[in-house]
Amino acid sequence: MRGTRAAPRRPWPRPKLALLPLLVLLFHRTRPQGSPGPLQCYGVGPFGDLNCSWETLRDPGAPSTLYLQSQKYHSNRTWTVTVPFGQSWVTIPREQLTTSDELLVWGAEAGRPLWPPVFVNLETRMKPEAPRLDPDVYFSEDDPLEATVQWTPPVWPPHKILVCQFYYRRCQEMAWTLLEPELKSIPLTPIDIQDLELATGYEVSGHCRMEKEEELWGEWSPILSFQTLPSAPKDVWISGNICGTQRGQKSLLLWKDPGRCVQVSYRVWFQVNGQELIPEETPCCSYSIPTRAEWAAVSAINATSWEPLTNLSLVCLGPGSAPHGVVVRSIAGSTELLVTWQQGSGEPQEHVVDWARDGDHLEDLSWVRLPPGNFSVLLPGNFEEGVPYRITVTAVFSGGMYPAPSVWSFREERAPLAGPAPWRLQDAPPGTPVIAWGEVPRHQLRGHLTHYTLCIQSGTRPSVCMNVSGSTQNITLPNLPWGPCELWLMASTIAGQGPPGPRLRLHLPDNTLKLKILPGIFFLWGLFLIGYGVSLATSRRCPHLRHKVLPRWVWERVPDPANSSSTQPCVEEVPQAQPPKDFPILEVEDIEPLPVMEPPQVFSQLDSGYEKHFLPTPEEMDLLGLQAPGSGLNQAQAGRGVFS
């Protein structure tokens, strides 16, 4: 271990006599080189400093002094190194030491030794630096795949051999695998790594030691990361129902990501209406499927020659080939889901079960493949409580596929987080409100809907609630009391009832009030019409209307006593002669009229109590039924007619 250099004291020519018994005792208790103990000393590289370190003692000030005594070239010469307070290591500069010397090292505090001395051979007790790995990695062209890595040992005297070990591991894994056998610096051979997988990232590192020092390994080399040759994805699937009836629905071709340690570009082929489309290059790990595609294939760019394409038939077979009876169950005490189904017609090559969380993108799809004969699977993953998952089982044949209807499932249902929002439709009949509401989103429903609860509160009355079927989304509310009211809905699952949704406020009119007001309105309207007609009849602008509407005694300028029945008996009105009717044929022969006696003129004796100053007009006489003398209607006519 490197650190600040400690200045050594001047070497003693020979130990004092007081230390001789102590040194004799220490020599008998000396630990062999490399044996485990609290004190370790080694050289850094072939010409580096000497590092010594020890276990930390309870006393932070121990040891206060480190002793080094030469055993080969300067017998009985001892150096002392002062250790800084609280430090558990020290570095002795190389220039203070003799090459290939042998040392005896121990620590002491206040003249009292702390551990048995450590024997250090500066010729062999050295820790090599890290080897260097070449970043260019070569791969074999045959299966199985092998990788070759060139390396360079640390700088070392050519007559001294180093032994090196190398380890490798898959990217992002923790455990390392030792490569056998160990490699030596002389002769130098490359690192061979066998049985690798395509499109996979790996890491390599190594360290070295002196051939005679089996436990003193040098520093680890920096990790070399590399990826093997790219390959076509082994598992290709579809996100989106390409066999669905909805037109314009987007579908994606998916394959699994080889990992963050690998960068691969792919080429995608499609066949549409019997013609192969030009392949398109795309990164990992999805591509939009064109309409009416019949099959798809994916390959990796710069892949090995023996790696085949990965293809998938996109033809939708008949619905009878699809699985049926898909059931999803949760496992008590587990976060996984168990899916079971029954096989449709035909013998599929495999079944594929895919699942996605509600609201996830098309790219966020997981799936597993099952060999024929398996009709159940335990889906891996951490399925959350109250979260809806869409699960689909598809039967795959050599010539196509067909999925079963998707099933929404929950690992464990929860009470809803929100209620539905209501709105008012057109009344049917008028005055009877019709209420509709929308569905609660799945991520807020958190379970399978069992029923709705509708609550109504009118004015200050207590609210009244009733359950509504979960398949119903509108309801007619007759016989509601008039006035303001509020209503709201709540959704329920098997786990319980959720909170109320948004409130809808209504104001219902009093229908009985119309029946009470209408007769009064009609009566007032009639009085208005009568008054208006009378006003028109009495005005001078409409005299003809006055004659037709008002009685005769109202519009006469001079009152007629005949209209009064107080002093005059009733006088019968003579009916007027009817106008002659048309006959088919009428021949008339004129004869000399006979003299007609003029009937005596009859005047009624009128006594109305007032004096009349002028005679009535002929029109007035005609209205009274009195005929003027000489009227043609009273003349007798004689004649003879012949009808044919």
XYZ file of C-alpha atoms in Angstrom, residues 68-636:
569
model
C 13.803 -3.491 10.431
C 16.902 -5.629 10.790
C 19.078 -6.857 7.897
C 19.746 -10.595 7.887
C 21.810 -11.050 4.719
C 24.153 -8.214 3.846
C 24.331 -6.150 7.047
C 24.007 -8.597 9.840
C 22.643 -7.187 13.077
C 22.058 -3.737 11.530
C 18.697 -2.336 12.651
C 16.603 0.588 11.361
C 13.764 2.245 13.201
C 10.822 3.997 11.522
C 8.580 6.307 13.487
C 4.897 5.728 12.772
C 2.601 8.790 12.722
C -0.079 8.880 15.378
C -3.169 6.753 14.515
C -1.667 5.350 11.267
C -1.692 1.579 10.527
C 0.765 1.497 7.617
C 4.133 2.890 6.628
C 6.304 3.028 3.479
C 10.075 2.519 3.567
C 11.852 4.130 0.570
C 13.620 1.748 -1.770
C 16.880 3.696 -1.613
C 17.154 2.871 2.083
C 17.144 -0.856 1.285
C 19.594 -3.224 -0.409
C 18.483 -5.245 -3.434
C 17.797 -8.919 -2.665
C 18.335 -8.327 1.037
C 16.498 -10.292 3.704
C 14.849 -8.370 6.539
C 13.352 -9.034 9.912
C 10.510 -6.600 10.693
C 8.578 -6.098 13.949
C 6.677 -3.367 15.774
C 7.027 -2.111 19.345
C 5.460 0.398 21.670
C 7.536 1.882 24.460
C 10.152 -0.803 23.856
C 7.588 -3.619 24.168
C 7.180 -5.815 21.018
C 3.601 -6.127 19.761
C 3.807 -9.086 17.332
C 6.261 -11.753 16.325
C 8.755 -10.503 13.689
C 8.038 -10.980 9.969
C 10.728 -12.351 7.610
C 10.795 -10.466 4.273
C 12.858 -11.548 1.253
C 13.198 -8.504 -0.980
C 14.060 -10.768 -3.932
C 10.689 -12.541 -4.004
C 8.363 -10.662 -1.638
C 7.007 -8.332 -4.327
C 3.483 -7.529 -5.527
C 3.261 -7.054 -9.320
C 1.303 -4.281 -10.916
C -1.845 -5.001 -12.964
C -1.625 -6.609 -16.406
C -2.880 -4.641 -19.440
C -5.696 -6.054 -21.596
C -5.913 -5.293 -25.316
C -9.320 -3.717 -26.189
C -9.455 -5.539 -29.542
C -11.307 -8.828 -29.084
C -11.382 -11.521 -31.776
C -14.246 -14.001 -32.240
C -14.391 -17.393 -33.857
C -16.376 -17.906 -37.065
C -17.866 -21.225 -36.054
C -20.344 -22.377 -33.488
C -19.765 -22.496 -30.483
C -18.636 -18.922 -30.155
C -15.183 -18.203 -28.667
C -13.400 -14.942 -27.896
C -9.641 -14.259 -27.823
C -8.143 -11.393 -25.780
C -4.496 -10.344 -26.029
C -2.740 -9.130 -22.869
C 0.581 -7.696 -21.699
C 2.175 -8.573 -18.325
C 3.462 -5.809 -16.048
C 7.039 -4.606 -16.365
C 9.233 -7.263 -14.750
C 12.757 -8.640 -14.954
C 12.893 -11.201 -17.769
C 14.419 -13.882 -15.575
C 11.497 -13.736 -13.156
C 8.253 -15.452 -14.174
C 4.804 -14.140 -13.294
C 1.698 -16.259 -12.919
C -1.617 -14.542 -13.857
C -5.258 -15.407 -13.348
C -8.140 -14.031 -15.416
C -11.844 -13.955 -14.635
C -14.883 -13.145 -16.770
C -18.572 -12.575 -16.172
C -21.718 -11.639 -18.057
C -22.469 -7.939 -18.025
C -24.400 -6.754 -14.960
C -23.821 -10.020 -13.097
C -21.999 -10.141 -9.783
C -20.222 -13.524 -9.820
C -16.921 -13.955 -11.664
C -15.839 -17.166 -13.407
C -12.149 -18.237 -13.265
C -10.577 -19.066 -16.595
C -8.471 -22.187 -16.544
C -5.574 -22.702 -16.720
C -3.458 -19.952 -15.193
C -1.284 -18.086 -17.700
C 2.426 -17.275 -17.329
C 4.351 -14.314 -18.603
C 6.870 -16.692 -20.219
C 5.766 -17.977 -22.671
C 3.011 -15.423 -23.255
C -0.299 -16.904 -24.483
C -3.616 -15.074 -25.175
C -6.774 -15.369 -23.094
C -9.383 -17.735 -24.567
C -13.024 -17.504 -23.457
C -15.276 -20.308 -24.702
C -19.004 -21.066 -24.912
C -20.123 -17.480 -25.231
C -23.578 -16.371 -26.330
C -24.309 -14.131 -29.279
C -25.405 -10.536 -28.732
C -24.236 -10.592 -25.120
C -21.979 -8.287 -23.128
C -19.075 -9.654 -21.084
C -16.368 -8.275 -18.759
C -12.790 -9.535 -18.203
C -10.209 -8.715 -15.518
C -7.042 -10.311 -14.106
C -4.096 -10.037 -11.700
C -0.623 -11.554 -11.376
C 1.846 -12.829 -8.724
C 5.400 -14.012 -8.422
C 5.792 -17.664 -9.238
C 7.104 -18.432 -5.727
C 4.625 -16.212 -3.882
C 1.345 -18.120 -4.052
C -0.643 -15.782 -1.825
C 0.706 -12.356 -2.729
C -1.404 -11.307 -5.760
C -0.919 -7.997 -7.473
C -3.434 -5.323 -8.365
C -6.490 -6.079 -10.515
C -6.451 -4.838 -14.073
C -9.111 -2.380 -15.276
C -12.232 -4.226 -16.416
C -12.394 -4.818 -20.170
C -15.976 -4.823 -21.504
C -16.899 -6.268 -24.887
C -19.951 -7.624 -26.667
C -20.180 -10.691 -28.831
C -21.361 -10.713 -32.428
C -24.961 -9.535 -32.958
C -27.694 -12.028 -33.721
C -31.318 -12.023 -34.776
C -33.761 -11.871 -31.856
C -34.895 -15.289 -30.729
C -38.306 -14.130 -29.514
C -40.523 -11.984 -31.761
C -44.135 -11.118 -30.969
C -46.969 -8.689 -31.739
C -48.373 -5.851 -29.653
C -51.934 -5.018 -30.687
C -54.674 -7.248 -32.041
C -53.979 -7.608 -35.760
C -56.989 -9.917 -36.005
C -59.338 -7.305 -34.533
C -62.260 -5.746 -36.372
C -61.221 -2.133 -35.752
C -59.689 -0.578 -38.826
C -56.725 1.685 -38.428
C -55.655 0.045 -35.176
C -51.876 0.266 -34.802
C -49.861 -2.917 -34.254
C -46.168 -3.315 -33.478
C -43.665 -6.073 -34.092
C -41.722 -6.509 -30.847
C -38.614 -8.397 -29.798
C -36.785 -8.506 -26.500
C -33.916 -6.174 -25.713
C -30.563 -7.997 -25.478
C -29.559 -5.717 -22.610
C -28.000 -2.365 -21.878
C -24.509 -3.760 -22.463
C -25.204 -4.547 -26.136
C -25.811 -2.170 -29.032
C -27.412 -3.891 -32.026
C -29.115 -2.609 -35.174
C -31.709 -4.722 -36.920
C -33.248 -5.190 -40.351
C -36.988 -5.922 -40.699
C -38.771 -7.597 -43.629
C -42.512 -7.748 -44.375
C -44.577 -9.495 -47.020
C -47.765 -7.688 -48.092
C -50.159 -9.150 -50.682
C -47.560 -11.675 -51.777
C -44.820 -9.081 -52.342
C -41.794 -8.639 -50.128
C -41.200 -5.069 -49.023
C -37.774 -3.456 -49.008
C -36.111 -4.220 -45.655
C -35.807 -1.315 -43.263
C -33.058 -0.750 -40.687
C -34.246 0.053 -37.184
C -32.839 0.164 -33.662
C -34.109 -2.085 -30.909
C -36.797 -3.260 -30.318
C -40.059 -2.518 -32.194
C -41.381 -1.734 -35.671
C -44.813 -0.745 -36.957
C -46.600 -3.526 -38.873
C -48.012 -2.415 -42.251
C -51.633 -3.109 -43.114
C -52.421 -6.556 -44.559
C -48.953 -7.908 -43.745
C -48.716 -11.694 -44.109
C -45.405 -12.414 -42.392
C -42.482 -10.605 -40.799
C -38.793 -11.398 -40.335
C -36.031 -9.779 -38.270
C -32.257 -10.102 -38.565
C -29.258 -8.360 -36.997
C -26.846 -6.264 -39.016
C -23.316 -7.762 -39.101
C -24.625 -11.039 -37.701
C -22.764 -14.340 -37.995
C -23.123 -16.419 -41.120
C -24.765 -19.348 -39.355
C -27.443 -17.271 -37.632
C -30.874 -17.675 -39.369
C -33.626 -15.080 -39.636
C -36.415 -14.960 -37.089
C -39.789 -14.963 -38.861
C -43.401 -14.920 -37.731
C -46.596 -15.565 -39.692
C -49.139 -12.762 -39.327
C -52.070 -14.525 -41.024
C -55.252 -14.562 -38.930
C -56.859 -17.996 -38.931
C -60.480 -18.818 -38.127
C -61.910 -17.928 -34.720
C -62.389 -21.630 -33.982
C -58.643 -22.092 -33.647
C -58.421 -19.533 -30.835
C -58.191 -20.695 -27.201
C -61.310 -20.309 -25.087
C -62.294 -20.378 -21.434
C -59.443 -18.124 -20.324
C -59.449 -17.779 -16.523
C -57.035 -15.680 -14.445
C -56.564 -16.310 -10.723
C -54.355 -14.779 -8.086
C -52.103 -16.873 -5.851
C -52.427 -16.355 -2.097
C -49.247 -14.898 -0.672
C -47.724 -14.356 -4.121
C -47.466 -11.458 -6.525
C -47.919 -13.705 -9.584
C -51.031 -14.597 -11.602
C -52.140 -18.037 -12.758
C -53.666 -18.220 -16.250
C -55.530 -21.294 -17.532
C -57.365 -21.892 -20.814
C -58.755 -24.569 -23.114
C -57.374 -25.425 -26.530
C -59.290 -24.530 -29.661
C -59.529 -26.577 -32.842
C -56.306 -27.825 -34.410
C -52.888 -28.590 -32.973
C -50.924 -25.359 -32.440
C -47.158 -25.242 -32.410
C -47.213 -23.169 -29.236
C -49.282 -20.844 -27.094
C -48.201 -17.286 -26.313
C -49.531 -15.467 -23.252
C -48.948 -11.699 -23.199
C -49.957 -9.135 -20.632
C -49.777 -5.367 -20.165
C -50.775 -2.905 -17.518
C -53.757 -0.669 -18.229
C -52.605 2.574 -19.832
C -49.174 1.273 -20.900
C -47.824 1.929 -24.378
C -47.789 -0.768 -27.043
C -44.051 -1.194 -26.504
C -44.573 -2.048 -22.829
C -45.731 -5.615 -23.413
C -44.506 -8.791 -21.719
C -45.037 -12.308 -23.024
C -44.073 -15.941 -22.495
C -44.097 -18.867 -24.941
C -45.370 -22.304 -24.004
C -44.841 -25.579 -25.857
C -47.881 -27.526 -27.130
C -49.834 -29.396 -24.499
C -49.453 -26.720 -21.818
C -52.717 -24.992 -20.939
C -51.658 -23.031 -17.856
C -48.861 -20.707 -16.878
C -47.794 -18.760 -13.808
C -47.020 -15.285 -15.075
C -43.787 -13.947 -13.545
C -43.579 -10.428 -12.257
C -44.730 -8.206 -9.456
C -48.425 -7.640 -10.170
C -49.750 -4.804 -8.025
C -53.008 -4.806 -6.093
C -55.898 -2.845 -7.562
C -54.137 -2.440 -10.935
C -55.895 -3.824 -14.060
C -53.867 -6.038 -16.390
C -54.916 -7.074 -19.886
C -54.071 -10.742 -20.515
C -54.326 -12.405 -23.936
C -53.749 -16.056 -24.916
C -52.895 -16.738 -28.592
C -52.630 -20.033 -30.436
C -49.721 -20.011 -32.926
C -49.684 -22.323 -35.941
C -47.190 -22.728 -38.757
C -49.535 -20.868 -41.095
C -50.924 -18.186 -38.808
C -52.424 -17.425 -35.430
C -55.601 -16.350 -33.658
C -55.942 -14.812 -30.172
C -58.648 -15.369 -27.592
C -60.579 -12.315 -26.378
C -58.491 -10.356 -23.897
C -59.295 -10.680 -20.200
C -58.928 -7.878 -17.673
C -57.764 -9.171 -14.329
C -56.586 -7.960 -10.932
C -54.237 -9.600 -8.509
C -56.486 -8.286 -5.737
C -59.476 -5.988 -6.157
C -59.855 -2.736 -4.293
C -62.687 -0.239 -3.740
C -63.031 2.374 -6.514
C -61.250 5.684 -6.234
C -63.964 7.768 -7.957
C -67.616 7.697 -8.954
C -69.189 8.158 -12.405
C -70.109 11.622 -13.691
C -73.864 12.015 -14.497
C -75.559 14.302 -17.019
C -79.168 14.983 -18.012
C -80.728 13.792 -21.255
C -83.939 15.024 -22.875
C -86.944 14.490 -20.626
C -89.294 11.670 -21.613
C -92.091 12.631 -21.117
C -91.591 16.359 -20.468
C -91.016 17.009 -16.812
C -89.623 13.500 -16.162
C -85.803 13.693 -16.121
C -83.632 11.060 -17.806
C -80.128 10.703 -16.350
C -77.095 9.077 -17.985
C -73.519 8.564 -16.749
C -70.163 7.394 -18.052
C -67.968 4.477 -17.056
C -65.347 4.809 -14.342
C -61.843 4.375 -15.826
C -60.316 0.975 -15.056
C -57.363 2.396 -13.155
C -59.818 4.212 -10.864
C -62.332 1.372 -10.680
C -59.620 -1.018 -9.346
C -61.809 -4.089 -9.712
C -64.737 -5.650 -11.573
C -67.860 -3.488 -11.366
C -70.761 -5.102 -9.482
C -73.363 -2.286 -9.417
C -73.956 1.452 -9.153
C -75.649 3.284 -6.302
C -77.822 6.289 -7.266
C -78.633 8.830 -4.542
C -81.161 11.689 -4.803
C -81.674 14.540 -2.353
C -84.590 16.983 -2.803
C -84.378 20.233 -0.903
C -83.922 19.644 2.801
C -85.251 16.097 2.655
C -82.838 13.252 3.488
C -81.174 11.562 0.541
C -82.678 8.408 -0.948
C -80.391 5.799 -2.566
C -81.028 2.792 -4.762
C -78.829 0.240 -6.505
C -78.603 0.171 -10.286
C -77.259 -2.704 -12.398
C -73.671 -2.358 -13.535
C -74.742 -2.922 -17.158
C -77.051 0.130 -17.056
C -75.857 3.617 -17.888
C -79.103 5.623 -17.964
C -82.288 5.751 -15.942
C -85.628 7.581 -15.970
C -86.680 9.212 -12.691
C -90.466 9.668 -12.480
C -92.429 11.025 -9.519
C -89.648 13.248 -8.263
C -90.868 16.055 -5.978
C -90.876 19.464 -7.576
C -88.208 21.990 -6.726
C -84.391 21.812 -6.571
C -82.668 18.449 -6.132
C -79.195 16.889 -6.363
C -78.174 13.421 -7.448
C -74.895 11.517 -7.554
C -73.653 7.992 -8.213
C -71.174 5.616 -6.601
C -69.506 2.545 -8.114
C -68.922 -0.708 -6.227
C -66.664 -3.734 -6.592
C -66.475 -6.873 -4.515
C -63.993 -4.997 -2.300
C -66.462 -2.251 -1.406
C -68.127 0.969 -2.477
C -66.230 3.961 -3.810
C -66.706 7.653 -3.089
C -69.540 9.666 -4.697
C -68.955 11.123 -8.116
C -69.700 14.666 -9.292
C -73.128 15.987 -8.262
C -75.809 16.917 -10.787
C -78.199 19.709 -9.752
C -81.756 19.786 -11.157
C -84.755 22.082 -10.731
C -88.069 20.338 -11.374
C -91.200 22.528 -12.013
C -94.557 21.952 -10.255
C -96.731 20.204 -12.903
C -99.954 20.637 -10.857
C -99.551 24.399 -10.964
C -100.199 24.379 -14.709
C -103.573 22.708 -14.240
C -104.542 25.382 -11.731
C -103.457 28.344 -13.833
C -104.730 27.258 -17.270
C -108.495 27.772 -16.583
C -107.883 31.277 -15.274
C -105.741 32.082 -18.314
C -108.470 30.841 -20.670
C -111.160 32.836 -18.800
C -109.153 36.052 -18.943
C -108.398 35.470 -22.615
C -112.091 35.045 -23.327
C -112.981 38.243 -21.509
C -110.327 40.042 -23.485
C -111.717 38.794 -26.790
C -115.279 39.747 -25.853
C -114.249 43.206 -24.736
C -112.202 43.706 -27.856
C -115.080 42.642 -30.083
C -117.533 44.941 -28.293
C -115.145 47.842 -28.600
C -114.834 47.239 -32.340
C -118.590 46.900 -32.769
C -119.365 50.145 -30.973
C -116.728 52.128 -32.764
C -117.472 54.062 -35.973
C -114.699 52.328 -37.871
C -116.566 49.024 -38.197
C -120.304 49.793 -38.772
C -120.893 46.536 -40.658
C -119.571 44.584 -37.691
C -121.974 46.469 -35.456
C -124.979 45.248 -37.484
C -123.724 41.626 -37.371
C -122.640 41.375 -33.782
C -124.903 43.725 -31.745
C -128.673 43.471 -31.408
C -130.782 45.794 -33.472
C -131.975 47.851 -30.542
C -128.385 48.674 -29.646
C -127.251 50.239 -32.873
C -130.591 51.982 -33.822
C -130.385 55.739 -33.695
C -134.093 56.054 -32.766
C -135.409 53.442 -30.415
C -138.130 51.282 -31.898
C -141.042 50.630 -29.608
C -141.488 47.294 -31.289
C -138.296 46.079 -29.650
C -139.887 46.541 -26.300
C -142.215 43.874 -25.044
C -143.351 45.866 -22.053
C -146.519 47.360 -23.710
C -146.883 45.368 -26.962
C -147.901 41.799 -27.367
C -145.685 39.515 -29.343
C -146.084 39.977 -33.119
C -145.358 36.996 -35.269
C -142.863 37.573 -37.986
C -144.016 36.757 -41.486
C -141.580 34.461 -43.215
C -140.136 35.767 -46.407
C -140.804 34.063 -49.668
C -138.146 31.659 -50.829
C -136.382 32.471 -54.079
C -137.521 30.356 -57.033
C -135.564 27.190 -57.651
C -134.169 26.160 -60.976
C -136.194 23.604 -62.817
C -135.088 21.592 -65.773
C -137.481 23.200 -68.374
C -140.102 25.876 -67.834
C -142.356 27.461 -70.471
C -144.385 30.528 -69.419
C -147.153 32.169 -71.390
C -147.974 35.743 -70.565
C -151.660 36.594 -70.111
C -153.339 39.725 -69.248
C -153.235 40.358 -65.573
C -156.490 40.498 -63.744
C -157.248 43.474 -61.684
C -156.076 42.890 -58.176
C -157.768 44.450 -55.285
C -155.386 46.262 -53.091
C -155.579 44.869 -49.622
C -156.279 47.283 -46.927
C -153.208 48.582 -45.185
C -152.953 47.373 -41.705
C -151.308 49.455 -39.094
C -150.652 48.193 -35.729
C -151.784 50.320 -32.934
C -148.585 51.221 -31.257
C -148.498 52.780 -27.882
C -144.998 53.158 -26.579
C -145.639 56.148 -24.379
C -143.776 58.648 -26.513
C -144.686 60.757 -29.559
C -143.150 59.870 -32.982
C -142.166 62.876 -35.058
C -141.382 61.176 -38.412
C -142.330 58.103 -40.361
C -140.044 55.038 -40.538
C -138.048 54.486 -43.662
C -138.891 51.691 -46.125
C -135.908 49.707 -44.888
C -137.191 49.977 -41.373
C -140.648 48.965 -42.511
C -139.214 45.973 -44.313
C -137.337 44.905 -41.188
C -140.598 45.214 -39.246
C -142.338 42.869 -41.723
C -144.688 45.542 -43.091
C -145.000 45.669 -46.922
C -145.409 48.873 -48.796
C -148.499 49.215 -50.960
C -147.965 48.175 -54.542
C -145.122 45.788 -53.677
C -144.525 43.213 -56.347
C -144.436 40.462 -53.787
C -148.054 41.081 -52.827
C -149.344 41.200 -56.405
C -151.150 38.166 -57.539
